[in-house]
PDB file of C-alpha atoms in Angstrom:
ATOM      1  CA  UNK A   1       0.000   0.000   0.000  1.00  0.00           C
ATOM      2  CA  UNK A   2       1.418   3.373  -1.106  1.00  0.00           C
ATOM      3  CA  UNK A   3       1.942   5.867   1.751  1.00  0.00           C
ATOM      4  CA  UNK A   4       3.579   9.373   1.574  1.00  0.00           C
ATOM      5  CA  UNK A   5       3.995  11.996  -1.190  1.00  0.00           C
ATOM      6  CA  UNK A   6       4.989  10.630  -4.728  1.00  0.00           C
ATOM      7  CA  UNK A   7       8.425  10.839  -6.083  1.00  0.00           C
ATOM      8  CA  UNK A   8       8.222  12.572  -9.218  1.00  0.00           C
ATOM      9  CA  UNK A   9      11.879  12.079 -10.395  1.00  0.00           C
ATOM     10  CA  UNK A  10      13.002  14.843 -13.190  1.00  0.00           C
ATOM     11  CA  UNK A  11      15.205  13.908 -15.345  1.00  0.00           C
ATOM     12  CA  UNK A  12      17.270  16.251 -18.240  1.00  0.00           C
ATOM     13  CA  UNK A  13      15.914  13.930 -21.032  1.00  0.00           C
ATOM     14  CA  UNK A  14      18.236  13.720 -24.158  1.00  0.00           C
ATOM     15  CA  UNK A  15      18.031  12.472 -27.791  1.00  0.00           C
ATOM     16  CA  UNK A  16      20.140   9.715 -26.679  1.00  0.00           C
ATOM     17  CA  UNK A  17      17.851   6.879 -25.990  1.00  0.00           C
ATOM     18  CA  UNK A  18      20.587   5.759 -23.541  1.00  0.00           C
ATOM     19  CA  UNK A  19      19.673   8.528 -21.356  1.00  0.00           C
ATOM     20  CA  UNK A  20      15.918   7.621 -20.959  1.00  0.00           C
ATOM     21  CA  UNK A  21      16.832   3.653 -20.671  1.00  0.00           C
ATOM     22  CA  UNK A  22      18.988   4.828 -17.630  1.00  0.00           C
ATOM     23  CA  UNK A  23      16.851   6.955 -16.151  1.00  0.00           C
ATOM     24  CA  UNK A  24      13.922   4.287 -16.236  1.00  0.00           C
ATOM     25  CA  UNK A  25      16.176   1.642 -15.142  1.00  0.00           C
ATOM     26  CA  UNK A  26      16.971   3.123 -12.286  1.00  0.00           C
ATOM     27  CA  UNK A  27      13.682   4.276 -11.443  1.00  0.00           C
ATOM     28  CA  UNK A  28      13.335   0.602 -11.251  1.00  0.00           C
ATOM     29  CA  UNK A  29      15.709  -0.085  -8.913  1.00  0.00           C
ATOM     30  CA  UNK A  30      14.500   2.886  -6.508  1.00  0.00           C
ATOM     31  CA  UNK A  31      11.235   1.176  -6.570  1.00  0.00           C
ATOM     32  CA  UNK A  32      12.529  -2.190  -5.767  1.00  0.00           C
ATOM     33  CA  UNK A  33      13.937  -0.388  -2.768  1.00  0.00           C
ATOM     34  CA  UNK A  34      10.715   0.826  -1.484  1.00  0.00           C
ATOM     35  CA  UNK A  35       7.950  -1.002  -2.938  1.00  0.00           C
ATOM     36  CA  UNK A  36       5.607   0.879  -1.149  1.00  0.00           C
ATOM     37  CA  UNK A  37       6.830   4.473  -2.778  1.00  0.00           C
ATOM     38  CA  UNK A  38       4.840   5.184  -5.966  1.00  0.00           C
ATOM     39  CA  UNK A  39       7.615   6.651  -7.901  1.00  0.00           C
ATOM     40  CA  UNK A  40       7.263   8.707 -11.430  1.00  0.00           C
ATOM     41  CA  UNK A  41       9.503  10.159 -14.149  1.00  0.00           C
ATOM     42  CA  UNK A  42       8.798  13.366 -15.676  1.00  0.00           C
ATOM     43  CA  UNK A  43      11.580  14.775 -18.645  1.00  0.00           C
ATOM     44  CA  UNK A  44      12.218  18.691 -19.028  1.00  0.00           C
ATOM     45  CA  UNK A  45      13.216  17.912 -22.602  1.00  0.00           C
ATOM     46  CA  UNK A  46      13.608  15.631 -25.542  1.00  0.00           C
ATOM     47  CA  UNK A  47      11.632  12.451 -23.925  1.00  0.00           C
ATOM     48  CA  UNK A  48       8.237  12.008 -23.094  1.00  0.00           C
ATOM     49  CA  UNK A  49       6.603  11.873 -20.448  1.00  0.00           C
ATOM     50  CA  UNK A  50       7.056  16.119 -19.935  1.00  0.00           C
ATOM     51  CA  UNK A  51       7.302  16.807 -16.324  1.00  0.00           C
ATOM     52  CA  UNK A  52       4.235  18.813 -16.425  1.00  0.00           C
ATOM     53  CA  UNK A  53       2.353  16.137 -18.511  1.00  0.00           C
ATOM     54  CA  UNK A  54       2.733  13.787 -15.205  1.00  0.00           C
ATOM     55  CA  UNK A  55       2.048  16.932 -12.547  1.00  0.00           C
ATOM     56  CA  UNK A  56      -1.126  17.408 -14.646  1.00  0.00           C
ATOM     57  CA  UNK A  57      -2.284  13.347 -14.450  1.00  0.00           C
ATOM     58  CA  UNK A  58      -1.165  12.913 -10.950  1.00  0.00           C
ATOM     59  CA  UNK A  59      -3.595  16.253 -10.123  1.00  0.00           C
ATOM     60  CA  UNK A  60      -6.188  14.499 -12.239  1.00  0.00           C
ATOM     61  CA  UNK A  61      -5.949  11.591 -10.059  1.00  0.00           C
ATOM     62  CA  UNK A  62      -6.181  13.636  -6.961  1.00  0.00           C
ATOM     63  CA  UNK A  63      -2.956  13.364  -5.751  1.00  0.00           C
ATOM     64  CA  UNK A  64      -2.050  15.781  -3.416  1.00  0.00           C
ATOM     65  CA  UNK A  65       1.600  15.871  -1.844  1.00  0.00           C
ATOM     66  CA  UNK A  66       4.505  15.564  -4.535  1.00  0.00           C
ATOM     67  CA  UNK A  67       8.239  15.219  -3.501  1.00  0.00           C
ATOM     68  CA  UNK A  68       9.891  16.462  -7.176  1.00  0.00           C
ATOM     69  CA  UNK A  69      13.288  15.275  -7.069  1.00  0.00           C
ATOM     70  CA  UNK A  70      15.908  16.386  -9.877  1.00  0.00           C
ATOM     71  CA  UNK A  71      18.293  14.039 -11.142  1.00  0.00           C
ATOM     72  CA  UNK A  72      21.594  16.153 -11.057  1.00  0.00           C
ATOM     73  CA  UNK A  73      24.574  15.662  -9.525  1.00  0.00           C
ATOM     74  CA  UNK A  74      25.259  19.529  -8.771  1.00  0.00           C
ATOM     75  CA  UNK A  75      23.272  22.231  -7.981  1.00  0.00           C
ATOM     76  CA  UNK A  76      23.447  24.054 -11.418  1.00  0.00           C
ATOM     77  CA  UNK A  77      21.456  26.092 -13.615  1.00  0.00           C
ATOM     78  CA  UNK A  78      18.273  23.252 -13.725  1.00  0.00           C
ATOM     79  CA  UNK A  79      18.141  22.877 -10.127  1.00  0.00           C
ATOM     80  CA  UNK A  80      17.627  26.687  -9.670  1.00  0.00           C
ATOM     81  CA  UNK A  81      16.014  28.162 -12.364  1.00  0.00           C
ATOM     82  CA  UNK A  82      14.702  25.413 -15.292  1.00  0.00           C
ATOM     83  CA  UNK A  83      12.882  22.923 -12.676  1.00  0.00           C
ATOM     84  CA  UNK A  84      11.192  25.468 -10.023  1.00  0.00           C
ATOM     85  CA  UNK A  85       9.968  27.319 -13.285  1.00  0.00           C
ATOM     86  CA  UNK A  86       8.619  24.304 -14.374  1.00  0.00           C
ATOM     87  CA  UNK A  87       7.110  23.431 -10.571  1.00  0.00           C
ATOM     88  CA  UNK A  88       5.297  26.931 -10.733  1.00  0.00           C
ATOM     89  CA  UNK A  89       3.258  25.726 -13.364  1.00  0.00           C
ATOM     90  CA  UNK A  90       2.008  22.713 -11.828  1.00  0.00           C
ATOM     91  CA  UNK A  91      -1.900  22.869 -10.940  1.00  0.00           C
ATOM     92  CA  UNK A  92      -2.841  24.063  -8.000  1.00  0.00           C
ATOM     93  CA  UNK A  93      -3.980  21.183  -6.271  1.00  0.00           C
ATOM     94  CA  UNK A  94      -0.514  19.988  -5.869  1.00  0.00           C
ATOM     95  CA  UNK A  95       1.638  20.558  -2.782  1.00  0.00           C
ATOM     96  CA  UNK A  96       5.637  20.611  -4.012  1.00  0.00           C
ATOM     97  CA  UNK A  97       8.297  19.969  -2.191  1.00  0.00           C
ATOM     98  CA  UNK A  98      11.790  20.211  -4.147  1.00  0.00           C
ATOM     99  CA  UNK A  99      14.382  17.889  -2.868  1.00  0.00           C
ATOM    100  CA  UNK A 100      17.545  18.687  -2.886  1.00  0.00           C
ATOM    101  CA  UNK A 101      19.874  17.393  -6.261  1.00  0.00           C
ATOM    102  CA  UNK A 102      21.753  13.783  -5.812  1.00  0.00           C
ATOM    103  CA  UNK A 103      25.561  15.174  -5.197  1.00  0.00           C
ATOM    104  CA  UNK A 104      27.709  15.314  -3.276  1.00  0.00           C
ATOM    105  CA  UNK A 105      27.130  11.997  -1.065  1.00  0.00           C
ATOM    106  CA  UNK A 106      29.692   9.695   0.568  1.00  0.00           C
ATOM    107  CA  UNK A 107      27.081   7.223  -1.150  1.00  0.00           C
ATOM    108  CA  UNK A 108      28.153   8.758  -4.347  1.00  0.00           C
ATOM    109  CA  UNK A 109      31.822   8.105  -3.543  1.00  0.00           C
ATOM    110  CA  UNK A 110      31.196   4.511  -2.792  1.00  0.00           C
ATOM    111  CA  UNK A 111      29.444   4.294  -5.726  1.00  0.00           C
ATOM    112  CA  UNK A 112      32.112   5.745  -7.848  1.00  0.00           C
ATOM    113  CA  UNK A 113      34.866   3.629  -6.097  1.00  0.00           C
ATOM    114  CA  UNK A 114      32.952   0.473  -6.920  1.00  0.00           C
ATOM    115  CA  UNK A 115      32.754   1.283 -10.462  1.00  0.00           C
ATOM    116  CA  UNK A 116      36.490   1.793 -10.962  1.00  0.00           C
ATOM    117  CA  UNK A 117      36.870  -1.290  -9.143  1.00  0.00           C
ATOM    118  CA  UNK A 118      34.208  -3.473 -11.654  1.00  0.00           C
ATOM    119  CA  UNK A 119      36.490  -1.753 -14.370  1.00  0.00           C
ATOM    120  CA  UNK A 120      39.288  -3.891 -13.067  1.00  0.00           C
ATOM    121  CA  UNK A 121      41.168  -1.710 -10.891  1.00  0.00           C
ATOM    122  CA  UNK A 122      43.051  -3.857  -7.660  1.00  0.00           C
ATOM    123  CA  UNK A 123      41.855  -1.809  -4.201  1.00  0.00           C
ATOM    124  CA  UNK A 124      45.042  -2.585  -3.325  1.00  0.00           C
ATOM    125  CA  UNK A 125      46.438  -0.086  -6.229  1.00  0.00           C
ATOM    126  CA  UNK A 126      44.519   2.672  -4.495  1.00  0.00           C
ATOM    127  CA  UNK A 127      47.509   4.525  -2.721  1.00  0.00           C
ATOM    128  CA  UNK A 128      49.432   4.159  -6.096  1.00  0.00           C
ATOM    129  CA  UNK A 129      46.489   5.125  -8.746  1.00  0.00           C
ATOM    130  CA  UNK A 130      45.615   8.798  -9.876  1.00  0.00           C
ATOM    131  CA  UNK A 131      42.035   9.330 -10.336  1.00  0.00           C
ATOM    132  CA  UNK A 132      39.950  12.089 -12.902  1.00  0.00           C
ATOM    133  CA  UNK A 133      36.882  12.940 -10.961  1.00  0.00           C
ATOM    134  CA  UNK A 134      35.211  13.690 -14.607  1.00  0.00           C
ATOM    135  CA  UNK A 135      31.973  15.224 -14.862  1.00  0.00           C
ATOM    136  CA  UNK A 136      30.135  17.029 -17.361  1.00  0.00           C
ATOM    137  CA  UNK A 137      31.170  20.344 -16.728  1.00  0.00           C
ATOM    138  CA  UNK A 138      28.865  23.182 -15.988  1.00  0.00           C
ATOM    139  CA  UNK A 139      29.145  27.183 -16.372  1.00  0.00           C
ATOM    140  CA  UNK A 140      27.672  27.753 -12.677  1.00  0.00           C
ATOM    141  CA  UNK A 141      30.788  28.220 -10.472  1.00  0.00           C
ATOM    142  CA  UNK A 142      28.854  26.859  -7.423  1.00  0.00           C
ATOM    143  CA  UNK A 143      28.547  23.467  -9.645  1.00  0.00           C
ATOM    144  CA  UNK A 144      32.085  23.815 -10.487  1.00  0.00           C
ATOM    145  CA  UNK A 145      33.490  24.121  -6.894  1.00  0.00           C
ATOM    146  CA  UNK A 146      31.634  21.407  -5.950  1.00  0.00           C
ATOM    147  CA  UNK A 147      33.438  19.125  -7.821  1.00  0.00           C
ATOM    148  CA  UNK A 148      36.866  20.527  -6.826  1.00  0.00           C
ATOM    149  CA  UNK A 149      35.643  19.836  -2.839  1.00  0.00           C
ATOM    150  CA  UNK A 150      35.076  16.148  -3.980  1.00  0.00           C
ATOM    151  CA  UNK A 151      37.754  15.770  -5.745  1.00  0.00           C
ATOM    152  CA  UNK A 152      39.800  17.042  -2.658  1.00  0.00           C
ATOM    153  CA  UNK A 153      37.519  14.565  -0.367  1.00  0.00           C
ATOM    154  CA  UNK A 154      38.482  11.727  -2.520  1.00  0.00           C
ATOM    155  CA  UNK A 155      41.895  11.898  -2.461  1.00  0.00           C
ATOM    156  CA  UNK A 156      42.009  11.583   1.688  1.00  0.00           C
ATOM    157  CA  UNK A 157      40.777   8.497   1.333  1.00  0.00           C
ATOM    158  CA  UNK A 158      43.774   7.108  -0.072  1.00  0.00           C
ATOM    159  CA  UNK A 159      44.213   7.552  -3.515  1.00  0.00           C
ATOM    160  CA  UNK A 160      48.120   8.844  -4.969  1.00  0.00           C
ATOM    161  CA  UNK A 161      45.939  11.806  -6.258  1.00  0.00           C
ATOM    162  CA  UNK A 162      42.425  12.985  -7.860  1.00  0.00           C
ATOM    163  CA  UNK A 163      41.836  15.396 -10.288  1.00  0.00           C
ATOM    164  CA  UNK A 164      38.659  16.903 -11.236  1.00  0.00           C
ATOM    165  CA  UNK A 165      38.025  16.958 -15.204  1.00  0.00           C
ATOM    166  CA  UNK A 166      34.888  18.621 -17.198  1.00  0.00           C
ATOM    167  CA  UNK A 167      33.500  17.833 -20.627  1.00  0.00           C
ATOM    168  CA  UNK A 168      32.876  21.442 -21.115  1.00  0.00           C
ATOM    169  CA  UNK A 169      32.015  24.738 -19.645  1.00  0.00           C
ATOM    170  CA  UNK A 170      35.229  24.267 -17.603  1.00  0.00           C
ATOM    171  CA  UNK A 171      38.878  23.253 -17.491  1.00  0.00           C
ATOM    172  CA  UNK A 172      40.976  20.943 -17.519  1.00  0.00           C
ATOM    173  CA  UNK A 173      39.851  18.258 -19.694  1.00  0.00           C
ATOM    174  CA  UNK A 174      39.747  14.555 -19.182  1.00  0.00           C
ATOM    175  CA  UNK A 175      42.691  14.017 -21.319  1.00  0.00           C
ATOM    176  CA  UNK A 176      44.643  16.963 -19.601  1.00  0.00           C
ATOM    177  CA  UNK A 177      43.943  15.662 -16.622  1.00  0.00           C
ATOM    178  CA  UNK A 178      45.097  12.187 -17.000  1.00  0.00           C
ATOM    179  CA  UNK A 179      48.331  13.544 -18.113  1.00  0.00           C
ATOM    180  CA  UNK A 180      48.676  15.917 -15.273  1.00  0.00           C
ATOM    181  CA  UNK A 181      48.627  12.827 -13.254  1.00  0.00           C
ATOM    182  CA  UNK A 182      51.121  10.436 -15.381  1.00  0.00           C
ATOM    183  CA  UNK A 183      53.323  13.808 -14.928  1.00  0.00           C
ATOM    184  CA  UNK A 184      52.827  13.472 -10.826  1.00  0.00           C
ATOM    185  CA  UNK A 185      54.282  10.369 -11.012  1.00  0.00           C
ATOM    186  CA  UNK A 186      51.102   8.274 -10.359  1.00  0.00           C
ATOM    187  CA  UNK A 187      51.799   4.601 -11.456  1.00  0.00           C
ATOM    188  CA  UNK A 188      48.126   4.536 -12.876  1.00  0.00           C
ATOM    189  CA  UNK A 189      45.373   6.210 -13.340  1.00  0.00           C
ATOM    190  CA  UNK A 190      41.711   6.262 -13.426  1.00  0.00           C
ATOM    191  CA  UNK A 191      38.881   7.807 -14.930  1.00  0.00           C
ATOM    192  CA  UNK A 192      35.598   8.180 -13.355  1.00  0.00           C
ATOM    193  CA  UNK A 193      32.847   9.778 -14.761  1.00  0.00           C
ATOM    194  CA  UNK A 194      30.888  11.423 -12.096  1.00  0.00           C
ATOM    195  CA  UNK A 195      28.062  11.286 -14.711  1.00  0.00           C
ATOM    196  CA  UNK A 196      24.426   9.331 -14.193  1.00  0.00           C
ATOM    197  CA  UNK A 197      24.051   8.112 -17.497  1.00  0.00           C
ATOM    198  CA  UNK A 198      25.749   7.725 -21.168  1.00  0.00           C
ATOM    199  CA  UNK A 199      25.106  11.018 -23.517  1.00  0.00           C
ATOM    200  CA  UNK A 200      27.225  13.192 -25.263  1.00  0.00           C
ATOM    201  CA  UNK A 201      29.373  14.583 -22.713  1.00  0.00           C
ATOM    202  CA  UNK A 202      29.959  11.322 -21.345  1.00  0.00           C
ATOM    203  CA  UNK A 203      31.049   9.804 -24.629  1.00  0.00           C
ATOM    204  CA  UNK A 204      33.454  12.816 -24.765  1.00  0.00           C
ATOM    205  CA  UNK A 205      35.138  11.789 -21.344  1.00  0.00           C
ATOM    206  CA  UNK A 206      35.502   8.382 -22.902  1.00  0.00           C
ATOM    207  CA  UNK A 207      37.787   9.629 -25.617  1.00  0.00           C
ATOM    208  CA  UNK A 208      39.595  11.753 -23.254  1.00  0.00           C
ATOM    209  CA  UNK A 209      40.113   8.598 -21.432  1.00  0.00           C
ATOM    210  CA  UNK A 210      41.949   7.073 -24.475  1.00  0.00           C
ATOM    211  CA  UNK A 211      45.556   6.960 -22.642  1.00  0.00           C
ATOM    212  CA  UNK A 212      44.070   6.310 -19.163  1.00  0.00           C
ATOM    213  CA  UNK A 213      44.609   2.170 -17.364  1.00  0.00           C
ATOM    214  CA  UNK A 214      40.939   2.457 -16.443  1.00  0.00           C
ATOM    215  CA  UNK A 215      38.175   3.795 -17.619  1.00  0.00           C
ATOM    216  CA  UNK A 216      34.939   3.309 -15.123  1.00  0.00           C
ATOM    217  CA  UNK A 217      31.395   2.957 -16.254  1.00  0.00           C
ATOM    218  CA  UNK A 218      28.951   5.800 -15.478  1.00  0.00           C
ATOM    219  CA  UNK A 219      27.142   5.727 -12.063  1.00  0.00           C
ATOM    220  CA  UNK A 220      24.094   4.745 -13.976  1.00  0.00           C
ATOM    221  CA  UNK A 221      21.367   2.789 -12.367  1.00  0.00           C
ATOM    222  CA  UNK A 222      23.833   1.537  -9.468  1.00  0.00           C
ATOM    223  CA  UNK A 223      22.741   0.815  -5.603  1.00  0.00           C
ATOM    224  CA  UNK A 224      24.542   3.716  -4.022  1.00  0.00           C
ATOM    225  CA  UNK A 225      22.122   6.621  -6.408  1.00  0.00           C
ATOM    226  CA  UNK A 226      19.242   4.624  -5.908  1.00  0.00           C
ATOM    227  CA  UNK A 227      19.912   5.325  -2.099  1.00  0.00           C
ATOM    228  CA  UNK A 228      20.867   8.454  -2.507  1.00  0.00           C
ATOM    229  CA  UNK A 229      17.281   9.388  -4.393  1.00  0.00           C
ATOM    230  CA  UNK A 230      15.596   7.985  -1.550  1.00  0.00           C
ATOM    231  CA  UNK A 231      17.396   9.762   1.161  1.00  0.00           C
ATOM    232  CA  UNK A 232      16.941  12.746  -0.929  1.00  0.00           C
ATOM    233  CA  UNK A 233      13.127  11.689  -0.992  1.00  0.00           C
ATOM    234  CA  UNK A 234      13.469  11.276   2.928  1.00  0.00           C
ATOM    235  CA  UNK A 235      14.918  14.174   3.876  1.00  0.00           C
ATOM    236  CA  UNK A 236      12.013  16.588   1.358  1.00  0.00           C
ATOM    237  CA  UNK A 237       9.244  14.947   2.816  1.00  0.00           C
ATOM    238  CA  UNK A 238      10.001  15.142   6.323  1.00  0.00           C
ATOM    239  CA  UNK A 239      10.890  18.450   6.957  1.00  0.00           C
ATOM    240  CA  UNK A 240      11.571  18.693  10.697  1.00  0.00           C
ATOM    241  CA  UNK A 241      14.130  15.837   9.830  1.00  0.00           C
ATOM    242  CA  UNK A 242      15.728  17.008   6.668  1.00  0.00           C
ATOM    243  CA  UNK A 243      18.894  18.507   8.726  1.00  0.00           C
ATOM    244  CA  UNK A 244      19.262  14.787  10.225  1.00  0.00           C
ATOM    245  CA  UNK A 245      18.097  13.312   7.517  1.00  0.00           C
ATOM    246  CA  UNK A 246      20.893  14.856   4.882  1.00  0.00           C
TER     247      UNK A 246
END
């Protein structure tokens, strides 16, 4: 039996139909989780269903209390202007709550660690391995900083080094960055894309990975972000607990 607000998960949507197979499959996953939580998945572009196309059915069902949850790593442009403009236009039935975005999570970390490691890297080649932290790359500095601080969180738990990397909007790139590290006298390093799913700035991290030992997969529909969304979920819908929650 369903019990608390809905998850309406909002997604960028992309014409890559790896995006929206993603997206879905981890959907899938969250509900697995918590197969009580009605969970939904609204796109602010490129794939259907539109995020106000599901805000308008769940109102027609009479659906009152919405937890809207954006899948983004960093607090950028979407998760301050795009989604809440698209929030304000939801009927007015509907009681909103906007969770905060995914990043940055020890969960995350884990997640990103376990990745590299399914890409063959040896744990015990940690203290000798450089790591790019690469991510899309944004033109928000707050998004950008971000990055740097996990980058710099990473690397105290053990690694020779981490670097962060962007696709675009921001220097270095991946490829720069894996060289900075060969030049620091890291035995080997490691890319991880501190991207949710496959697109076009993830395929560009893969050819910046082209002289890198390891390349990691993206975080994708993995265990740690499906935890993540729910704490997120957690935290939004009980607001008293949100600082506890976090």
């Amino acid at each position: 039996m369903h019990s608390g607000p809905v998850l309406l998960v909002i997604a960028h949507g992309s014409r890559d139909p790896r995006h929206a197979a993603t997206v879905h499959a981890l959907v899938r996953r969250v509900r697995a989780l918590r197969p009580g939580l009605r969970v939904e998945t609204g796109f602010l572009d490129f794939n259907v269903p539109s995020v106000r196309g599901v805000l308008e059915s769940l109102a027609a069902e009479g659906v009152r209390d919405v937890v809207a949850l954006p899948l983004l790593l960093t607090r950028a442009f979407h998760a301050k202007s795009d989604i809440p403009a698209v929030l304000r236009q939801a009927p007015p039935g509907l009681r909103i709550r906007q969770a905060e975005v995914l990043g940055p999570s020890p969960l995350l970390l884990a997640g990103l660690e376990r990745r590299l490691y399914e890409a063959g890297l040896d744990p015990a080649d940690k203290s000798s391995t450089g790591v790019v932290l690469a991510s899309a790359g944004s033109s928000d500095p707050e998004a950008i900083a971000v990055i740097a601080d996990i980058a710099r969180e990473w690397r105290h738990t053990g690694w020779c080094a981490v670097r962060p990397a962007f696709a675009s909007a921001a220097l270095p790139r991946t490829e720069d960055a894996v060289r900075e590290l060969r030049a620091a006298g890291c035995r080997r390093v490691a890319v991880a894309p501190y991207v949710l799913a496959p697109g076009r700035l993830p395929d560009r991290i893969v050819r910046g990975a082209a002289e890198a030992d390891v390349l990691a997969g993206v975080l994708g529909p993995s265990h740690e972000v499906a935890l993540t969304l729910l704490r997120r979920y957690d935290a939004a819908g009980l607001p008293r607990l949100s600082a506890l929650g976090a």
